[in-house]
PDB file of C-alpha atoms in Angstrom:
ATOM      1  CA  MET C  22      12.109  63.938-157.201  1.00 67.00           C
ATOM      2  CA  THR C  23      10.876  66.132-153.605  1.00 79.00           C
ATOM      3  CA  GLY C  24      13.010  63.870-151.593  1.00 82.00           C
ATOM      4  CA  ALA C  25      15.673  64.302-153.783  1.00 81.00           C
ATOM      5  CA  ARG C  26      15.485  68.141-153.648  1.00 81.00           C
ATOM      6  CA  ILE C  27      15.211  68.536-150.259  1.00 87.00           C
ATOM      7  CA  ARG C  28      17.938  66.018-149.267  1.00 87.00           C
ATOM      8  CA  GLU C  29      19.932  68.062-151.267  1.00 84.00           C
ATOM      9  CA  ILE C  30      19.432  71.316-149.854  1.00 85.00           C
ATOM     10  CA  ARG C  31      19.345  69.992-146.240  1.00 86.00           C
ATOM     11  CA  THR C  32      23.320  68.822-147.431  1.00 84.00           C
ATOM     12  CA  GLN C  33      24.204  72.056-148.563  1.00 85.00           C
ATOM     13  CA  ARG C  34      23.075  73.794-145.559  1.00 85.00           C
ATOM     14  CA  GLY C  35      24.654  71.515-143.493  1.00 86.00           C
ATOM     15  CA  LEU C  36      21.636  70.216-142.110  1.00 87.00           C
ATOM     16  CA  THR C  37      21.641  66.780-140.833  1.00 88.00           C
ATOM     17  CA  VAL C  38      17.682  64.975-141.194  1.00 87.00           C
ATOM     18  CA  ALA C  39      17.767  64.830-137.311  1.00 90.00           C
ATOM     19  CA  GLN C  40      18.877  68.208-137.470  1.00 90.00           C
ATOM     20  CA  LEU C  41      15.849  69.242-139.902  1.00 90.00           C
ATOM     21  CA  ALA C  42      13.404  67.540-138.238  1.00 89.00           C
ATOM     22  CA  GLU C  43      13.524  68.564-134.703  1.00 92.00           C
ATOM     23  CA  ALA C  44      13.904  72.354-136.272  1.00 91.00           C
ATOM     24  CA  ALA C  45      10.593  71.177-138.929  1.00 90.00           C
ATOM     25  CA  GLY C  46       8.681  69.755-136.030  1.00 92.00           C
ATOM     26  CA  VAL C  47       8.318  66.522-137.550  1.00 89.00           C
ATOM     27  CA  SER C  48      10.143  62.887-136.787  1.00 90.00           C
ATOM     28  CA  THR C  49      13.587  61.872-138.320  1.00 89.00           C
ATOM     29  CA  GLY C  50      11.940  58.535-139.772  1.00 88.00           C
ATOM     30  CA  LEU C  51       9.316  61.510-141.738  1.00 88.00           C
ATOM     31  CA  ILE C  52      12.270  63.256-143.214  1.00 88.00           C
ATOM     32  CA  SER C  53      14.411  59.921-144.081  1.00 87.00           C
ATOM     33  CA  GLN C  54      11.048  58.201-146.005  1.00 87.00           C
ATOM     34  CA  VAL C  55      10.448  61.263-147.355  1.00 85.00           C
ATOM     35  CA  GLU C  56      14.264  61.827-149.116  1.00 85.00           C
ATOM     36  CA  ARG C  57      13.840  58.443-150.332  1.00 84.00           C
ATOM     37  CA  GLY C  58      10.742  58.460-151.933  1.00 80.00           C
ATOM     38  CA  ARG C  59       8.779  56.303-150.040  1.00 81.00           C
ATOM     39  CA  THR C  60       6.113  58.761-148.886  1.00 80.00           C
ATOM     40  CA  ASP C  61       4.784  62.242-149.856  1.00 75.00           C
ATOM     41  CA  PRO C  62       5.134  64.441-147.000  1.00 79.00           C
ATOM     42  CA  SER C  63       1.470  66.681-146.258  1.00 77.00           C
ATOM     43  CA  LEU C  64       1.314  69.735-147.487  1.00 77.00           C
ATOM     44  CA  GLU C  65       1.564  71.277-143.684  1.00 81.00           C
ATOM     45  CA  THR C  66       4.724  69.646-143.588  1.00 84.00           C
ATOM     46  CA  LEU C  67       6.610  70.686-146.822  1.00 84.00           C
ATOM     47  CA  ARG C  68       5.564  73.888-145.657  1.00 81.00           C
ATOM     48  CA  LYS C  69       7.640  73.444-142.193  1.00 86.00           C
ATOM     49  CA  ILE C  70      10.526  72.211-144.000  1.00 89.00           C
ATOM     50  CA  ALA C  71      10.256  74.511-146.733  1.00 85.00           C
ATOM     51  CA  LYS C  72      10.576  77.119-143.545  1.00 85.00           C
ATOM     52  CA  VAL C  73      13.768  75.668-141.950  1.00 89.00           C
ATOM     53  CA  LEU C  74      15.393  75.538-145.242  1.00 87.00           C
ATOM     54  CA  GLN C  75      14.178  79.159-145.569  1.00 81.00           C
ATOM     55  CA  LEU C  76      12.822  78.435-148.896  1.00 79.00           C
ATOM     56  CA  PRO C  77       9.413  78.996-150.857  1.00 73.00           C
ATOM     57  CA  LEU C  78       7.553  76.213-150.585  1.00 73.00           C
ATOM     58  CA  PHE C  79       7.123  75.152-154.520  1.00 67.00           C
ATOM     59  CA  SER C  80      11.125  76.140-154.711  1.00 69.00           C
ATOM     60  CA  LEU C  81      11.111  72.212-153.371  1.00 72.00           C
ATOM     61  CA  PHE C  82       9.587  71.059-157.005  1.00 66.00           C
ATOM     62  CA  GLN C  83      11.544  74.314-158.559  1.00 58.00           C
ATOM     63  CA  GLU C  84      13.017  73.408-161.976  1.00 55.00           C
ATOM     64  CA  GLN C  85      16.615  74.469-162.667  1.00 55.00           C
ATOM     65  CA  ASP C  86      14.943  75.815-165.869  1.00 56.00           C
ATOM     66  CA  THR C  87      15.895  79.943-166.247  1.00 62.00           C
ATOM     67  CA  LYS C  88      14.376  80.117-169.652  1.00 70.00           C
ATOM     68  CA  ALA C  89      13.585  84.033-170.672  1.00 75.00           C
ATOM     69  CA  VAL C  90       9.975  82.768-171.972  1.00 84.00           C
ATOM     70  CA  SER C  91       8.336  79.999-170.581  1.00 81.00           C
ATOM     71  CA  VAL C  92       5.286  77.910-171.572  1.00 85.00           C
ATOM     72  CA  ILE C  93       3.789  75.420-168.849  1.00 83.00           C
ATOM     73  CA  ARG C  94       1.218  73.083-170.224  1.00 87.00           C
ATOM     74  CA  GLU C  95      -1.490  72.653-168.553  1.00 89.00           C
ATOM     75  CA  ASN C  96      -0.886  68.983-168.277  1.00 89.00           C
ATOM     76  CA  ASN C  97       2.320  69.347-167.194  1.00 84.00           C
ATOM     77  CA  ARG C  98       1.837  71.339-164.092  1.00 81.00           C
ATOM     78  CA  MET C  99       3.302  71.141-160.438  1.00 77.00           C
ATOM     79  CA  LEU C 100       0.592  69.439-158.670  1.00 79.00           C
ATOM     80  CA  VAL C 101       0.181  69.947-154.305  1.00 80.00           C
ATOM     81  CA  ALA C 102      -2.770  68.452-152.357  1.00 78.00           C
ATOM     82  CA  SER C 103      -3.302  68.421-149.193  1.00 79.00           C
ATOM     83  CA  PRO C 104      -5.102  65.379-146.948  1.00 72.00           C
ATOM     84  CA  VAL C 105      -6.447  68.216-144.334  1.00 80.00           C
ATOM     85  CA  GLY C 106      -8.972  70.840-145.962  1.00 86.00           C
ATOM     86  CA  GLY C 107      -8.947  69.473-148.931  1.00 90.00           C
ATOM     87  CA  ILE C 108      -7.156  72.249-150.917  1.00 91.00           C
ATOM     88  CA  THR C 109      -5.147  71.405-153.987  1.00 91.00           C
ATOM     89  CA  TYR C 110      -2.385  74.053-156.068  1.00 90.00           C
ATOM     90  CA  SER C 111      -1.300  73.493-159.820  1.00 90.00           C
ATOM     91  CA  ARG C 112       1.570  76.163-160.510  1.00 87.00           C
ATOM     92  CA  ILE C 113       0.888  77.970-163.761  1.00 91.00           C
ATOM     93  CA  SER C 114       4.094  79.680-163.026  1.00 86.00           C
ATOM     94  CA  PRO C 115       7.679  78.314-164.684  1.00 82.00           C
ATOM     95  CA  GLY C 116       8.919  77.938-160.813  1.00 75.00           C
ATOM     96  CA  HIS C 117      11.555  79.905-160.996  1.00 74.00           C
ATOM     97  CA  GLY C 118      11.661  83.865-160.905  1.00 76.00           C
ATOM     98  CA  ARG C 119      10.399  86.689-158.162  1.00 82.00           C
ATOM     99  CA  LEU C 120       6.802  85.542-159.455  1.00 87.00           C
ATOM    100  CA  GLU C 121       4.619  82.636-158.285  1.00 88.00           C
ATOM    101  CA  MET C 122       1.260  82.185-159.841  1.00 92.00           C
ATOM    102  CA  LEU C 123      -0.810  79.519-158.679  1.00 93.00           C
ATOM    103  CA  LYS C 124      -3.899  78.090-159.152  1.00 96.00           C
ATOM    104  CA  GLY C 125      -6.217  76.749-156.018  1.00 96.00           C
ATOM    105  CA  HIS C 126      -9.341  74.372-156.024  1.00 97.00           C
ATOM    106  CA  LEU C 127     -10.965  73.537-152.498  1.00 97.00           C
ATOM    107  CA  PRO C 128     -14.138  71.431-152.630  1.00 97.00           C
ATOM    108  CA  PRO C 129     -17.201  72.431-150.461  1.00 97.00           C
ATOM    109  CA  GLY C 130     -16.574  72.739-146.834  1.00 96.00           C
ATOM    110  CA  GLY C 131     -12.893  72.679-147.876  1.00 95.00           C
ATOM    111  CA  TYR C 132      -9.905  75.338-146.362  1.00 95.00           C
ATOM    112  CA  SER C 133      -5.769  75.331-147.184  1.00 93.00           C
ATOM    113  CA  ALA C 134      -5.069  75.077-143.253  1.00 90.00           C
ATOM    114  CA  VAL C 135      -6.341  74.861-140.090  1.00 91.00           C
ATOM    115  CA  GLU C 136      -5.275  77.494-138.806  1.00 92.00           C
ATOM    116  CA  PRO C 137      -3.725  80.753-140.321  1.00 94.00           C
ATOM    117  CA  TRP C 138      -0.566  81.293-141.104  1.00 89.00           C
ATOM    118  CA  SER C 139       2.149  83.718-142.731  1.00 90.00           C
ATOM    119  CA  HIS C 140       4.577  84.077-144.955  1.00 87.00           C
ATOM    120  CA  PRO C 141       7.253  86.829-146.385  1.00 86.00           C
ATOM    121  CA  SER C 142       5.364  88.004-148.848  1.00 90.00           C
ATOM    122  CA  GLU C 143       2.247  89.835-150.724  1.00 94.00           C
ATOM    123  CA  GLU C 144      -0.824  87.825-152.129  1.00 96.00           C
ATOM    124  CA  CYS C 145      -3.891  88.374-154.637  1.00 97.00           C
ATOM    125  CA  VAL C 146      -6.299  86.274-154.758  1.00 98.00           C
ATOM    126  CA  LEU C 147      -9.045  85.971-158.000  1.00 98.00           C
ATOM    127  CA  VAL C 148     -11.675  83.773-157.597  1.00 98.00           C
ATOM    128  CA  LEU C 149     -12.807  82.177-160.920  1.00 98.00           C
ATOM    129  CA  GLU C 150     -15.440  80.002-159.964  1.00 97.00           C
ATOM    130  CA  GLY C 151     -17.528  79.758-156.979  1.00 97.00           C
ATOM    131  CA  ARG C 152     -17.298  81.565-153.476  1.00 97.00           C
ATOM    132  CA  LEU C 153     -14.099  82.120-151.370  1.00 98.00           C
ATOM    133  CA  ILE C 154     -13.792  83.595-148.394  1.00 98.00           C
ATOM    134  CA  VAL C 155     -10.115  85.011-147.237  1.00 98.00           C
ATOM    135  CA  GLU C 156      -9.503  85.252-143.676  1.00 98.00           C
ATOM    136  CA  VAL C 157      -6.772  87.884-143.258  1.00 98.00           C
ATOM    137  CA  SER C 158      -5.956  88.205-139.325  1.00 97.00           C
ATOM    138  CA  GLY C 159      -9.519  87.056-138.401  1.00 96.00           C
ATOM    139  CA  VAL C 160     -10.816  88.934-140.486  1.00 98.00           C
ATOM    140  CA  GLN C 161     -13.278  87.186-143.022  1.00 98.00           C
ATOM    141  CA  HIS C 162     -13.742  88.328-146.794  1.00 98.00           C
ATOM    142  CA  ASP C 163     -16.473  87.621-148.757  1.00 98.00           C
ATOM    143  CA  LEU C 164     -15.354  86.674-152.149  1.00 98.00           C
ATOM    144  CA  SER C 165     -17.516  85.801-155.619  1.00 97.00           C
ATOM    145  CA  VAL C 166     -16.686  85.123-159.135  1.00 98.00           C
ATOM    146  CA  GLY C 167     -14.208  87.903-160.230  1.00 98.00           C
ATOM    147  CA  ASP C 168     -13.943  89.724-157.404  1.00 98.00           C
ATOM    148  CA  SER C 169      -9.883  89.876-155.959  1.00 98.00           C
ATOM    149  CA  CYS C 170      -8.091  90.358-152.752  1.00 98.00           C
ATOM    150  CA  TYR C 171      -4.539  91.836-152.044  1.00 98.00           C
ATOM    151  CA  PHE C 172      -2.869  91.468-148.832  1.00 97.00           C
ATOM    152  CA  HIS C 173       0.636  91.322-147.143  1.00 96.00           C
ATOM    153  CA  SER C 174       1.033  88.047-146.669  1.00 93.00           C
ATOM    154  CA  SER C 175       3.330  88.222-143.116  1.00 92.00           C
ATOM    155  CA  LEU C 176      -0.886  88.621-141.936  1.00 96.00           C
ATOM    156  CA  PRO C 177      -1.735  85.636-140.720  1.00 96.00           C
ATOM    157  CA  HIS C 178      -4.645  84.261-143.410  1.00 96.00           C
ATOM    158  CA  ARG C 179      -6.296  81.040-144.875  1.00 96.00           C
ATOM    159  CA  TYR C 180      -8.657  80.438-147.860  1.00 97.00           C
ATOM    160  CA  LEU C 181     -11.944  79.208-147.064  1.00 97.00           C
ATOM    161  CA  ASN C 182     -15.213  77.850-149.029  1.00 97.00           C
ATOM    162  CA  PRO C 183     -18.478  78.448-147.074  1.00 95.00           C
ATOM    163  CA  GLY C 184     -20.226  76.840-149.765  1.00 94.00           C
ATOM    164  CA  ASP C 185     -21.874  74.039-151.155  1.00 96.00           C
ATOM    165  CA  THR C 186     -20.312  73.901-154.632  1.00 97.00           C
ATOM    166  CA  PRO C 187     -16.108  73.686-155.259  1.00 98.00           C
ATOM    167  CA  VAL C 188     -14.134  76.969-155.642  1.00 98.00           C
ATOM    168  CA  ASP C 189     -11.713  77.722-158.686  1.00 98.00           C
ATOM    169  CA  PHE C 190      -9.299  80.706-157.850  1.00 98.00           C
ATOM    170  CA  VAL C 191      -5.785  82.207-158.901  1.00 98.00           C
ATOM    171  CA  ILE C 192      -2.990  83.359-156.013  1.00 96.00           C
ATOM    172  CA  ALA C 193      -0.168  85.722-157.395  1.00 95.00           C
ATOM    173  CA  VAL C 194       2.607  85.577-154.623  1.00 93.00           C
ATOM    174  CA  THR C 195       5.719  87.661-154.891  1.00 91.00           C
ATOM    175  CA  PRO C 196       8.410  86.692-153.765  1.00 83.00           C
ATOM    176  CA  PRO C 197       7.296  82.728-153.638  1.00 79.00           C
ATOM    177  CA  SER C 198       7.681  82.094-150.078  1.00 71.00           C
ATOM    178  CA  TYR C 199       7.000  79.026-147.437  1.00 58.00           C
TER     179      TYR C 199
END
């Protein structure tokens, strides 16, 4: 499903597999395997592809349903996991529109990215369970249950779990971006 969507958007943009791979800094073989559904790309690879295609990351999984009211059942959420850092995101918004809502989960010692990264949005995170460090422009903000943090996502940022218990949180991103 994701690979087919990447292929669809790539061809709409008039890009070859080689052009997309070069611009994303990944191998042509990887793009080909992803598009054919033979491998699942990492979260970092998806971010690179989305950036080249100038799309929000989760739009690679986007449903084309634009109902005025959408109900997203917990067992039908889109799930993205990163093999690096251990973070998982499930999309709790419908996948279209100007607001993206994600539920994040970080295991003890986990992180959202090796290095802080930025994208053109605004972000607000709310801690549901555990302790979360929100690092923005090199400054660490320590959040506990019920605490929230708002920032411009154009500033380099990432999420860290310094504790020995998992952390669950909700993120609102507007507009959705890579």
